[in-house]
Short mmCIF file of C-alpha atoms and ligand atoms in Angstrom, two decimals:
data_model
loop_
_atom_site.label_atom_id
_atom_site.label_comp_id
_atom_site.label_asym_id
_atom_site.label_seq_id
_atom_site.Cartn_x
_atom_site.Cartn_y
_atom_site.Cartn_z
CA MET M 1 -6.63 4.13 22.20
CA SER M 2 -5.70 7.82 21.70
CA GLY M 3 -2.12 6.79 21.09
CA ILE M 4 -3.13 4.47 18.28
CA LEU M 5 -2.95 7.17 15.59
CA ASN M 6 0.67 7.75 16.58
CA SER M 7 1.71 4.33 15.40
CA SER M 8 2.15 3.19 11.82
CA ILE M 9 -0.14 0.21 12.22
CA GLY M 10 -2.74 2.26 14.09
CA ARG M 11 -2.93 4.73 11.20
CA LYS M 12 -3.13 1.88 8.72
CA VAL M 13 -6.04 0.32 10.58
CA ALA M 14 -7.84 3.67 10.95
CA MET M 15 -7.43 4.20 7.21
CA ALA M 16 -8.91 0.79 6.51
CA LEU M 17 -11.85 1.30 8.90
CA SER M 18 -12.78 4.61 7.28
CA ALA M 19 -12.49 2.88 3.91
CA PHE M 20 -14.79 0.02 4.99
CA PHE M 21 -17.32 2.58 6.07
CA LEU M 22 -17.10 4.38 2.72
CA MET M 23 -17.47 1.12 0.80
CA ILE M 24 -20.64 0.24 2.70
CA PHE M 25 -21.96 3.75 2.18
CA ILE M 26 -21.34 3.59 -1.56
CA LEU M 27 -23.17 0.28 -1.80
CA GLN M 28 -26.16 1.85 -0.09
CA HIS M 29 -25.95 4.93 -2.32
CA PHE M 30 -25.90 2.70 -5.39
CA ALA M 31 -28.88 0.67 -4.22
CA ILE M 32 -30.95 3.85 -3.96
CA ASN M 33 -29.74 5.40 -7.21
CA ILE M 34 -30.47 2.32 -9.27
CA LEU M 35 -34.12 2.65 -8.20
CA SER M 36 -34.27 5.78 -10.37
CA VAL M 37 -33.81 3.55 -13.41
CA PHE M 38 -36.51 1.03 -12.49
CA SER M 39 -39.06 3.03 -10.57
CA PRO M 40 -38.98 6.83 -10.31
CA ASP M 41 -41.75 6.71 -7.70
CA THR M 42 -39.87 4.39 -5.35
CA PHE M 43 -36.74 6.47 -5.91
CA ASN M 44 -38.67 9.60 -4.89
CA GLU M 45 -40.08 8.00 -1.76
CA VAL M 46 -36.80 6.55 -0.59
CA SER M 47 -35.00 9.83 -1.31
CA HIS M 48 -37.56 11.75 0.67
CA PHE M 49 -37.22 9.35 3.58
CA MET M 50 -33.40 9.54 3.52
CA GLY M 51 -33.49 13.31 3.23
CA THR M 52 -35.87 13.93 6.10
CA PHE M 53 -35.41 11.14 8.67
CA TRP M 54 -33.59 12.68 11.65
CA LEU M 55 -31.39 9.66 12.38
CA ILE M 56 -29.97 9.76 8.87
CA GLN M 57 -29.77 13.55 8.60
CA PHE M 58 -28.32 14.37 11.98
CA VAL M 59 -26.45 11.22 13.00
CA LEU M 60 -25.39 9.18 9.97
CA GLN M 61 -24.75 12.14 7.67
CA PRO M 62 -22.27 13.85 10.03
CA VAL M 63 -20.56 10.49 10.60
CA LEU M 64 -20.28 10.06 6.85
CA ILE M 65 -18.82 13.51 6.34
CA PHE M 66 -16.35 12.88 9.13
CA GLY M 67 -15.46 9.53 7.55
CA VAL M 68 -14.76 11.06 4.13
CA VAL M 69 -12.77 13.96 5.52
CA PHE M 70 -10.80 11.68 7.84
CA HIS M 71 -10.05 9.28 4.98
CA PHE M 72 -8.66 11.83 2.57
CA ILE M 73 -6.76 13.85 5.15
CA MET M 74 -5.20 10.66 6.51
CA GLY M 75 -4.46 9.61 2.93
CA PHE M 76 -2.51 12.83 2.34
CA VAL M 77 -0.76 12.64 5.72
CA LEU M 78 0.38 9.07 5.05
CA GLU M 79 1.55 9.96 1.56
CA ILE M 80 3.71 12.81 2.91
CA LYS M 81 5.14 10.65 5.70
CA ASN M 82 5.93 7.84 3.30
CA LYS M 83 7.62 10.19 0.83
CA LYS M 84 9.85 11.39 3.67
CA ALA M 85 10.99 7.85 4.42
CA ARG M 86 13.07 7.89 1.21
CA GLN M 87 14.90 11.15 0.74
CA ILE M 88 16.96 10.26 -2.33
CA SER M 89 14.99 8.50 -5.01
CA TYR M 90 16.33 5.82 -7.33
CA ALA M 91 17.86 6.82 -10.66
CA LYS M 92 16.07 3.79 -12.09
CA ASN M 93 13.06 2.20 -10.46
CA ASN M 94 11.04 -0.58 -12.07
CA GLY M 95 7.85 -0.41 -10.01
CA SER M 96 5.72 -2.32 -12.49
CA ALA M 97 7.95 -5.39 -12.00
CA ASN M 98 6.54 -6.03 -8.56
CA SER M 99 3.29 -4.12 -8.00
CA THR M 100 0.19 -2.88 -9.79
CA TRP M 101 -0.28 0.66 -11.06
CA MET M 102 -3.39 0.97 -8.87
CA SER M 103 -1.50 0.10 -5.71
CA ARG M 104 1.24 2.65 -6.38
CA ASN M 105 -1.11 5.48 -7.25
CA MET M 106 -3.79 5.46 -4.55
CA ILE M 107 -3.07 9.11 -3.89
CA TRP M 108 -3.80 10.01 -7.54
CA SER M 109 -6.96 7.94 -7.88
CA GLY M 110 -8.01 9.24 -4.45
CA GLY M 111 -7.17 12.81 -5.44
CA PHE M 112 -9.40 12.62 -8.51
CA ILE M 113 -12.19 11.11 -6.42
CA LEU M 114 -11.85 14.12 -4.13
CA VAL M 115 -12.21 16.51 -7.08
CA PHE M 116 -15.26 14.55 -8.16
CA LEU M 117 -16.71 14.66 -4.64
CA ILE M 118 -16.35 18.44 -4.48
CA ILE M 119 -18.24 18.79 -7.76
CA HIS M 120 -20.78 16.24 -6.60
CA PHE M 121 -21.40 18.21 -3.40
CA ILE M 122 -21.86 21.44 -5.35
CA ASP M 123 -24.27 19.64 -7.70
CA PHE M 124 -26.47 17.85 -5.19
CA TRP M 125 -25.62 18.34 -1.56
CA PHE M 126 -25.42 22.15 -1.30
CA PRO M 127 -28.72 22.74 -3.18
CA GLU M 128 -30.34 20.09 -0.97
CA ILE M 129 -29.11 21.69 2.25
CA ASN M 130 -30.14 25.08 0.93
CA THR M 131 -33.69 24.00 0.09
CA LYS M 132 -34.24 22.13 3.34
CA TYR M 133 -32.49 24.12 6.01
CA ILE M 134 -31.97 27.64 4.62
CA VAL M 135 -35.12 28.13 2.56
CA GLY M 136 -36.82 25.79 5.03
CA ASP M 137 -38.80 23.77 2.51
CA MET M 138 -38.97 20.25 3.92
CA SER M 139 -41.84 19.16 1.66
CA GLY M 140 -39.62 17.52 -0.96
CA THR M 141 -42.08 18.58 -3.65
CA LEU M 142 -42.18 20.77 -6.75
CA PRO M 143 -44.73 23.61 -7.08
CA ASN M 144 -46.99 21.13 -8.93
CA GLY M 145 -47.07 18.96 -5.82
CA GLU M 146 -44.97 16.10 -7.17
CA PHE M 147 -41.75 14.89 -5.55
CA ARG M 148 -38.77 16.85 -6.81
CA TYR M 149 -35.92 14.29 -6.41
CA TYR M 150 -36.30 12.36 -9.62
CA GLU M 151 -36.83 15.54 -11.66
CA GLU M 152 -33.70 17.09 -10.19
CA LEU M 153 -31.63 14.00 -10.91
CA VAL M 154 -32.73 13.80 -14.52
CA HIS M 155 -32.12 17.50 -15.00
CA LYS M 156 -28.55 17.21 -13.66
CA PHE M 157 -27.62 14.57 -16.21
CA GLU M 158 -28.73 16.60 -19.24
CA PRO M 159 -25.38 18.28 -20.02
CA ILE M 160 -22.94 15.84 -21.58
CA TRP M 161 -19.96 17.44 -19.83
CA ARG M 162 -21.33 16.51 -16.42
CA VAL M 163 -22.10 12.96 -17.50
CA ALA M 164 -18.54 12.63 -18.83
CA LEU M 165 -17.10 14.02 -15.60
CA TYR M 166 -19.14 11.60 -13.49
CA CYS M 167 -18.05 8.66 -15.62
CA LEU M 168 -14.42 9.70 -15.22
CA GLY M 169 -14.87 10.03 -11.45
CA PHE M 170 -16.18 6.48 -11.29
CA VAL M 171 -13.33 5.14 -13.40
CA PHE M 172 -11.00 6.52 -10.74
CA LEU M 173 -13.15 4.99 -8.01
CA ALA M 174 -12.83 1.62 -9.75
CA LEU M 175 -9.03 1.99 -9.91
CA HIS M 176 -8.96 3.02 -6.24
CA LEU M 177 -11.03 0.04 -5.16
CA LEU M 178 -9.26 -2.51 -7.36
CA HIS M 179 -6.37 -2.12 -4.95
CA GLY M 180 -8.22 -0.74 -1.94
CA PHE M 181 -10.87 -3.38 -1.33
CA ASN M 182 -8.49 -6.22 -0.56
CA SER M 183 -5.87 -3.89 0.87
CA ALA M 184 -8.31 -2.87 3.60
CA PHE M 185 -8.70 -6.49 4.72
CA GLN M 186 -4.94 -6.92 4.80
CA SER M 187 -4.66 -3.71 6.86
CA VAL M 188 -6.94 -4.95 9.61
CA GLY M 189 -4.97 -8.17 9.78
CA ALA M 190 -7.21 -10.47 7.80
CA ASN M 191 -5.18 -12.49 5.30
CA ASN M 192 -5.96 -16.18 5.50
CA LYS M 193 -7.74 -18.97 3.70
CA TYR M 194 -11.08 -17.16 4.09
CA THR M 195 -9.90 -13.85 2.68
CA LYS M 196 -8.33 -15.57 -0.36
CA GLY M 197 -11.86 -16.18 -1.63
CA LEU M 198 -12.64 -12.52 -1.06
CA LYS M 199 -10.14 -11.44 -3.73
CA GLY M 200 -12.51 -12.26 -6.57
CA PHE M 201 -15.40 -10.61 -4.80
CA GLY M 202 -13.28 -7.49 -4.26
CA LYS M 203 -12.47 -7.25 -7.97
CA ALA M 204 -16.15 -7.69 -8.82
CA TYR M 205 -17.20 -5.01 -6.33
CA ALA M 206 -14.52 -2.61 -7.56
CA ILE M 207 -15.67 -2.90 -11.16
CA LEU M 208 -19.43 -3.51 -10.91
CA ILE M 209 -20.37 -0.75 -8.47
CA PRO M 210 -18.63 2.08 -10.37
CA LEU M 211 -19.91 0.59 -13.64
CA GLY M 212 -23.41 0.65 -12.18
CA PHE M 213 -23.12 4.34 -11.33
CA ILE M 214 -21.84 5.03 -14.86
CA PHE M 215 -24.81 3.14 -16.26
CA ILE M 216 -27.24 5.27 -14.23
CA ALA M 217 -25.65 8.52 -15.46
CA LEU M 218 -25.71 7.38 -19.09
CA PHE M 219 -29.23 6.00 -18.78
CA HIS M 220 -30.65 9.32 -17.65
CA HIS M 221 -28.64 11.27 -20.19
CA PHE M 222 -29.84 9.26 -23.16
CA ASN M 223 -33.42 8.64 -22.01
CA HIS M 224 -34.59 12.16 -21.55
CA MET U 1 29.42 -10.10 -22.61
CA ASN U 2 30.21 -6.39 -22.79
CA LEU U 3 28.26 -4.16 -20.47
CA THR U 4 27.83 -0.51 -19.50
CA LEU U 5 27.45 -0.06 -15.75
CA LYS U 6 25.94 3.04 -14.17
CA ILE U 7 27.05 2.88 -10.54
CA TRP U 8 26.32 5.13 -7.56
CA ARG U 9 29.63 6.46 -6.19
CA GLN U 10 29.72 8.23 -2.84
CA LYS U 11 32.96 8.75 -0.89
CA ASN U 12 31.40 8.72 2.56
CA ALA U 13 28.17 9.37 4.44
CA ASN U 14 28.46 13.13 3.99
CA ASP U 15 29.43 13.16 0.32
CA LYS U 16 26.65 14.09 -2.12
CA GLY U 17 27.37 11.17 -4.45
CA LYS U 18 26.60 10.66 -8.15
CA MET U 19 26.09 8.02 -10.84
CA VAL U 20 29.30 7.13 -12.72
CA ASP U 21 29.56 5.12 -15.98
CA TYR U 22 31.92 2.14 -16.33
CA GLN U 23 32.55 -0.36 -19.12
CA VAL U 24 33.30 -4.05 -18.49
CA SER U 25 34.09 -6.60 -21.17
CA ASP U 26 34.41 -10.38 -21.51
CA ILE U 27 31.96 -11.07 -18.68
CA SER U 28 30.93 -14.74 -18.58
CA PRO U 29 27.15 -15.38 -18.40
CA ASP U 30 27.90 -17.94 -15.68
CA MET U 31 29.39 -15.36 -13.33
CA SER U 32 27.39 -14.13 -10.39
CA PHE U 33 26.60 -10.43 -10.27
CA LEU U 34 29.12 -9.90 -7.48
CA GLU U 35 31.83 -11.69 -9.48
CA MET U 36 31.13 -9.28 -12.32
CA LEU U 37 31.70 -6.41 -9.85
CA ASP U 38 34.92 -8.11 -8.71
CA VAL U 39 36.11 -7.95 -12.33
CA LEU U 40 35.29 -4.25 -12.46
CA ASN U 41 37.07 -3.63 -9.15
CA GLU U 42 40.23 -5.40 -10.38
CA GLN U 43 40.20 -3.11 -13.41
CA LEU U 44 39.83 -0.06 -11.18
CA ILE U 45 42.58 -1.17 -8.79
CA ASN U 46 44.96 -1.81 -11.73
CA LYS U 47 44.27 1.71 -12.95
CA GLY U 48 44.98 3.05 -9.46
CA GLU U 49 41.34 4.10 -8.91
CA GLU U 50 39.17 3.53 -5.83
CA PRO U 51 37.24 0.22 -6.14
CA VAL U 52 33.45 0.22 -5.76
CA ALA U 53 32.46 -0.64 -2.18
CA PHE U 54 29.61 -3.17 -1.87
CA ASP U 55 28.43 -5.49 0.90
CA HIS U 56 28.75 -9.27 0.74
CA ASP U 57 29.75 -12.17 2.94
CA CYS U 58 28.57 -15.75 2.36
CA ARG U 59 27.97 -15.39 -1.40
CA GLU U 60 25.52 -18.29 -1.24
CA GLY U 61 22.26 -16.60 -0.37
CA ILE U 62 22.11 -17.18 3.36
CA CYS U 63 23.67 -14.26 5.21
CA GLY U 64 21.66 -11.36 3.79
CA MET U 65 24.67 -9.05 3.50
CA CYS U 66 24.66 -8.44 -0.25
CA SER U 67 22.23 -5.75 -1.32
CA LEU U 68 22.13 -3.54 -4.47
CA TYR U 69 19.24 -2.08 -6.44
CA ILE U 70 19.85 -3.40 -9.94
CA ASN U 71 17.97 -1.99 -12.93
CA GLY U 72 15.21 -0.73 -10.68
CA GLU U 73 14.75 -3.86 -8.52
CA ALA U 74 16.24 -5.05 -5.24
CA HIS U 75 18.64 -7.93 -5.96
CA GLY U 76 17.99 -7.44 -9.69
CA PRO U 77 15.50 -8.93 -12.12
CA ASP U 78 15.55 -12.58 -10.97
CA ARG U 79 13.04 -13.91 -8.40
CA GLY U 80 13.76 -15.63 -5.09
CA VAL U 81 17.48 -14.84 -5.16
CA THR U 82 19.93 -12.52 -3.46
CA THR U 83 22.43 -10.50 -5.50
CA CYS U 84 25.18 -13.06 -4.89
CA GLN U 85 22.90 -15.69 -6.47
CA LEU U 86 21.98 -13.51 -9.44
CA HIS U 87 23.65 -14.72 -12.64
CA MET U 88 24.90 -12.58 -15.48
CA ARG U 89 22.85 -14.72 -17.88
CA MET U 90 19.85 -12.67 -16.73
CA PHE U 91 21.37 -9.84 -18.82
CA LYS U 92 22.18 -9.45 -22.50
CA ASP U 93 25.40 -8.49 -24.23
CA GLY U 94 25.46 -4.71 -24.65
CA ASP U 95 23.05 -4.02 -21.77
CA THR U 96 23.26 -0.93 -19.59
CA ILE U 97 22.85 -1.83 -15.93
CA PHE U 98 21.95 0.64 -13.18
CA ILE U 99 23.48 -0.27 -9.81
CA GLU U 100 22.33 1.75 -6.80
CA PRO U 101 22.38 1.32 -3.04
CA PHE U 102 19.19 0.29 -1.17
CA ARG U 103 17.50 3.64 -0.58
CA ALA U 104 15.68 4.55 2.63
CA LYS U 105 16.08 7.26 5.21
CA ALA U 106 16.53 4.49 7.80
CA PHE U 107 19.32 2.89 5.69
CA PRO U 108 21.88 5.70 5.27
CA VAL U 109 24.65 5.20 2.72
CA ILE U 110 28.07 4.61 4.32
CA LYS U 111 30.07 4.44 1.10
CA ASP U 112 29.18 3.79 -2.56
CA LEU U 113 26.74 0.87 -2.47
CA VAL U 114 27.14 0.04 1.22
CA VAL U 115 24.27 1.07 3.49
CA ASP U 116 23.86 0.92 7.24
CA ARG U 117 21.12 -1.61 8.05
CA SER U 118 21.64 -1.57 11.82
CA ALA U 119 18.09 -0.22 12.18
CA PHE U 120 17.03 -3.85 11.67
CA ASP U 121 19.27 -4.95 14.55
CA ARG U 122 17.72 -2.36 16.85
CA ILE U 123 14.23 -3.59 15.91
CA GLN U 124 15.34 -7.15 16.74
CA HIS U 125 16.78 -5.99 20.06
CA ALA U 126 13.46 -4.39 20.90
CA GLY U 127 11.67 -7.73 20.99
CA GLY U 128 12.73 -10.29 18.37
CA PHE U 129 13.71 -12.95 20.88
CA ILE U 130 12.39 -15.31 23.56
CA SER U 131 13.79 -15.22 27.08
CA VAL U 132 14.45 -18.91 27.54
CA ASN U 133 17.69 -20.28 28.85
CA THR U 134 18.83 -22.65 26.13
CA SER U 135 22.31 -23.39 27.44
CA GLY U 136 22.96 -26.83 28.89
CA ASN U 137 19.38 -27.71 29.80
CA THR U 138 17.83 -27.85 26.33
CA ILE U 139 14.50 -29.64 26.41
CA ASP U 140 13.36 -32.12 23.82
CA ALA U 141 12.04 -30.44 20.67
CA ASN U 142 8.83 -32.46 20.80
CA ALA U 143 8.02 -31.81 24.47
CA ILE U 144 5.53 -29.12 23.46
CA PRO U 145 3.41 -30.30 20.52
CA VAL U 146 2.99 -27.70 17.75
CA ASN U 147 0.39 -27.89 15.02
CA LYS U 148 2.15 -28.83 11.75
CA HIS U 149 0.62 -25.94 9.82
CA ASP U 150 1.75 -23.40 12.42
CA ALA U 151 5.21 -24.96 12.59
CA ASP U 152 5.54 -24.65 8.80
CA ASP U 153 4.40 -21.02 8.80
CA ALA U 154 6.72 -20.14 11.69
CA PHE U 155 9.58 -21.80 9.88
CA SER U 156 8.85 -19.93 6.65
CA ALA U 157 8.80 -16.64 8.57
CA ALA U 158 12.08 -17.55 10.23
CA THR U 159 13.82 -17.90 6.86
CA CYS U 160 13.98 -14.08 6.60
CA ILE U 161 17.67 -13.17 6.33
CA GLY U 162 17.25 -9.49 7.20
CA CYS U 163 18.60 -8.32 3.85
CA GLY U 164 16.35 -5.25 3.59
CA ALA U 165 15.19 -5.86 0.02
CA CYS U 166 11.63 -5.39 1.25
CA VAL U 167 12.43 -1.85 2.46
CA ALA U 168 14.38 -1.04 -0.70
CA SER U 169 11.54 -2.20 -2.99
CA CYS U 170 8.74 -0.56 -1.07
CA LYS U 171 7.62 2.78 -2.45
CA ASN U 172 7.10 3.82 1.20
CA SER U 173 10.39 2.35 2.50
CA SER U 174 8.30 0.28 4.90
CA ALA U 175 9.98 -2.42 6.99
CA MET U 176 6.74 -4.25 7.70
CA LEU U 177 7.61 -7.44 5.82
CA PHE U 178 10.78 -7.84 7.86
CA VAL U 179 9.10 -6.96 11.17
CA GLY U 180 6.05 -9.05 10.23
CA ALA U 181 8.30 -12.07 9.69
CA LYS U 182 10.18 -11.51 12.95
CA VAL U 183 6.95 -11.12 14.91
CA SER U 184 5.30 -14.10 13.20
CA GLN U 185 8.06 -16.63 13.76
CA PHE U 186 7.29 -16.42 17.50
CA ALA U 187 3.62 -15.46 17.43
CA LEU U 188 2.82 -18.80 15.79
CA LEU U 189 4.55 -20.89 18.45
CA PRO U 190 3.64 -21.59 22.09
CA GLN U 191 7.18 -20.59 23.10
CA GLY U 192 6.52 -17.11 21.75
CA GLN U 193 3.36 -16.43 23.74
CA VAL U 194 4.97 -15.32 27.01
CA GLU U 195 6.33 -12.10 25.53
CA ALA U 196 3.82 -11.79 22.68
CA THR U 197 2.23 -8.50 23.79
CA ASP U 198 5.46 -6.65 24.54
CA ARG U 199 7.20 -8.04 21.50
CA VAL U 200 4.88 -6.66 18.87
CA MET U 201 4.37 -3.32 20.65
CA ASN U 202 8.09 -2.73 21.16
CA MET U 203 9.20 -3.88 17.73
CA VAL U 204 6.61 -1.72 15.96
CA LYS U 205 7.55 1.25 18.15
CA GLN U 206 11.22 0.83 17.27
CA MET U 207 10.35 0.40 13.58
CA ASP U 208 8.47 3.73 13.65
CA GLU U 209 11.29 5.48 15.49
CA GLU U 210 13.82 4.37 12.89
CA GLY U 211 11.92 6.34 10.25
CA PHE U 212 10.58 3.54 8.05
CA GLY U 213 7.43 4.38 6.10
CA ASN U 214 3.94 2.96 6.39
CA CYS U 215 2.79 -0.10 4.45
CA THR U 216 0.14 0.49 1.78
CA ASN U 217 -0.05 -3.15 0.73
CA THR U 218 1.43 -2.77 -2.75
CA GLY U 219 3.01 -6.20 -2.30
CA ALA U 220 6.32 -5.19 -3.91
CA CYS U 221 8.25 -6.54 -0.90
CA GLU U 222 6.78 -10.02 -1.22
CA VAL U 223 7.73 -10.19 -4.90
CA GLU U 224 11.29 -8.97 -4.35
CA CYS U 225 12.02 -10.88 -1.12
CA PRO U 226 14.71 -13.49 -1.82
CA LYS U 227 13.13 -15.83 0.75
CA GLY U 228 9.53 -15.58 -0.40
CA ILE U 229 8.29 -14.12 2.91
CA SER U 230 4.55 -13.65 2.41
CA LEU U 231 2.29 -10.67 3.06
CA GLU U 232 0.34 -12.89 5.47
CA ASN U 233 3.08 -12.08 7.96
CA ILE U 234 2.21 -8.38 7.81
CA ALA U 235 -1.46 -9.16 8.34
CA ARG U 236 -0.51 -11.37 11.30
CA MET U 237 1.62 -8.59 12.77
CA ASN U 238 -1.27 -6.15 12.37
CA SER U 239 -3.70 -8.41 14.17
CA GLU U 240 -1.12 -9.17 16.88
CA TYR U 241 -0.62 -5.44 17.26
CA LEU U 242 -4.36 -4.79 17.51
CA LYS U 243 -4.76 -7.56 20.09
CA ALA U 244 -1.83 -6.17 22.07
CA SER U 245 -3.05 -2.56 22.03
CA LEU U 246 -6.53 -3.57 23.15
CA LYS U 247 -4.96 -5.45 26.06
CA GLY U 248 -2.59 -2.77 27.24
C1 HEM Z 301 -11.99 11.58 -1.02
C2 HEM Z 301 -10.94 11.30 -1.70
C3 HEM Z 301 -10.07 10.11 -1.37
C4 HEM Z 301 -8.72 10.18 -1.18
C5 HEM Z 301 -7.83 11.40 -1.27
C6 HEM Z 301 -8.28 8.83 -0.88
C7 HEM Z 301 -6.97 8.47 -0.64
C8 HEM Z 301 -6.54 7.23 -0.28
C9 HEM Z 301 -5.18 6.84 -0.08
C10 HEM Z 301 -3.96 7.74 -0.23
C11 HEM Z 301 -5.17 5.53 0.28
C12 HEM Z 301 -3.95 4.68 0.60
C13 HEM Z 301 -3.64 4.76 2.05
C14 HEM Z 301 -2.96 3.56 2.61
O1 HEM Z 301 -3.11 2.45 2.11
O2 HEM Z 301 -2.25 3.73 3.62
C15 HEM Z 301 -6.53 5.09 0.30
C16 HEM Z 301 -6.94 3.82 0.64
C17 HEM Z 301 -8.22 3.34 0.45
N1 HEM Z 301 -9.33 4.05 0.02
FE1 HEM Z 301 -9.34 5.99 -0.42
N2 HEM Z 301 -9.36 7.98 -0.89
C18 HEM Z 301 -10.48 8.72 -1.20
C19 HEM Z 301 -11.79 8.25 -1.33
C20 HEM Z 301 -12.17 6.93 -1.17
C21 HEM Z 301 -13.52 6.42 -1.34
C22 HEM Z 301 -14.74 7.26 -1.72
C23 HEM Z 301 -13.46 5.08 -1.07
C24 HEM Z 301 -14.53 4.01 -1.06
C25 HEM Z 301 -15.66 4.03 -1.54
C26 HEM Z 301 -12.10 4.75 -0.74
C27 HEM Z 301 -11.67 3.49 -0.42
C28 HEM Z 301 -10.39 3.18 -0.04
C29 HEM Z 301 -9.97 1.87 0.36
C30 HEM Z 301 -10.83 0.61 0.43
C31 HEM Z 301 -8.60 1.97 0.69
C32 HEM Z 301 -7.67 0.87 1.21
C33 HEM Z 301 -7.47 1.01 2.69
C34 HEM Z 301 -6.31 0.20 3.19
O3 HEM Z 301 -5.38 -0.08 2.44
O4 HEM Z 301 -6.31 -0.14 4.36
N3 HEM Z 301 -11.35 5.89 -0.81
N4 HEM Z 301 -7.37 6.14 -0.05
S1 SF4 Z 302 11.47 -10.12 4.59
FE1 SF4 Z 302 12.61 -10.87 2.80
S2 SF4 Z 302 13.32 -8.99 1.80
FE2 SF4 Z 302 12.75 -8.40 3.88
S3 SF4 Z 302 14.60 -8.58 5.11
FE3 SF4 Z 302 13.57 -10.57 5.28
S4 SF4 Z 302 14.46 -11.80 3.63
FE4 SF4 Z 302 15.01 -9.68 3.17
S1 FES Z 303 26.45 -12.47 0.30
FE1 FES Z 303 25.33 -13.62 1.80
S2 FES Z 303 23.34 -13.56 0.95
FE2 FES Z 303 24.48 -12.64 -0.62
#
């Protein structure tokens, strides 16, 4: 198995597996975030549970971070290798005649997602780690005794520039997934009469999930 | 038709090469693209200049020798055809046409538009065969029953003519459509099972050693392939490869 990352197909499959993991994670992330629209109390409770349960904090969270880092590093490695496979480029190349813009620009959509993720970590993850493990406050509450998660979320979406940036980030995620979702199935060797039906689902996932995140950001911006 | 041609000229493998402009006139829309180049070459020879070198053999779409990247697409703008089957009626009077060699590190230019595609032969040698003695003692074709659907898919995969348009069209210069087809034509049949594990491992290893890129599923190859080889063959190769690596 260690040799698998030395082969083209091995790298392709590893890329797809990390992507599957990220797509499941994002679904879960969305399910929790959307609670903030319908029920701030439930959102607070679930956030507190996610933020303090050891299995999530010390097992799943490191796996997730590894998954993200692996995915984008592998993405860059593959891009460099693939560029090297054609040393002289065409004087005229009509890429749009045979493939989608999304499929040819995964590195760009992915690159913008990475920029977004860095900002997102600075916005939410670093303060969270600081409060819990550096300051040592595991209570999850504000000085007035109420849960802090919902308040923090709403506060973050006050400035319009951040809302705009988040929306842009999700547009790039949609572009990434419009190609990526079905590509990942192809990578692991699934392309048959069952996966044909998955195409439509993939498109829906790629558009609806990012759109849902955009909705949440706009909702909190305009409602408070 | 009168046309402006922008053609890649390169004296030999070590020459740097450059695009050169040519004019051709009175081209019939019924000519094939290669016949149009023949007209240009006659002009050049009459002027005492070096004709443009390009590959071709059967000129009826079966040998896979003709290549050319025409106006940004392998085998030009038509679908399901090789360059020898491409007609000049796909172009308009006054058009400017870019003609370049198939570009990939694994397909080095030999001269002008001629590239060395022997990397494909080496991949085939690595495993694209079955070790059955077929001389003299051929058994009846129906002795081993094959599911119709599998037989059709194997046959479709076997129509690959090894032209390399898939590599040329791929933004990653990946050879996976070709290798996928060559793996699939046997993987689908009982006769191919004996060597199935070694075949896919060895062919993929050779493909990587030749310096082809990695597939990112853009699907450009499938669109440009003159034989309509489908992406399903790449997926099949991937799952064959996974099965084989888990075994060995
Ligand atoms: C962190 C920044 C990211 C970068 C730099 C990045 C980069 C890339 C690149 C270059 C590819 C194409 C690789 C290939 O097909 O060989 C790719 C594929 C993919 N990415 Fe990302 N990505 C990022 C984040 C994400 C996220 C957050 C998700 C999902 C929620 C995701 C889902 C996918 C999927 C599904 C594929 C297709 C996998 C395949 O073709 O097998 N990516 N990514
Ligand atoms: S798969 Fe199609 S494009 Fe590629 S070598 Fe075979 S026939 Fe040519
Ligand atoms: S010359 Fe044989 S396929 Fe074109």
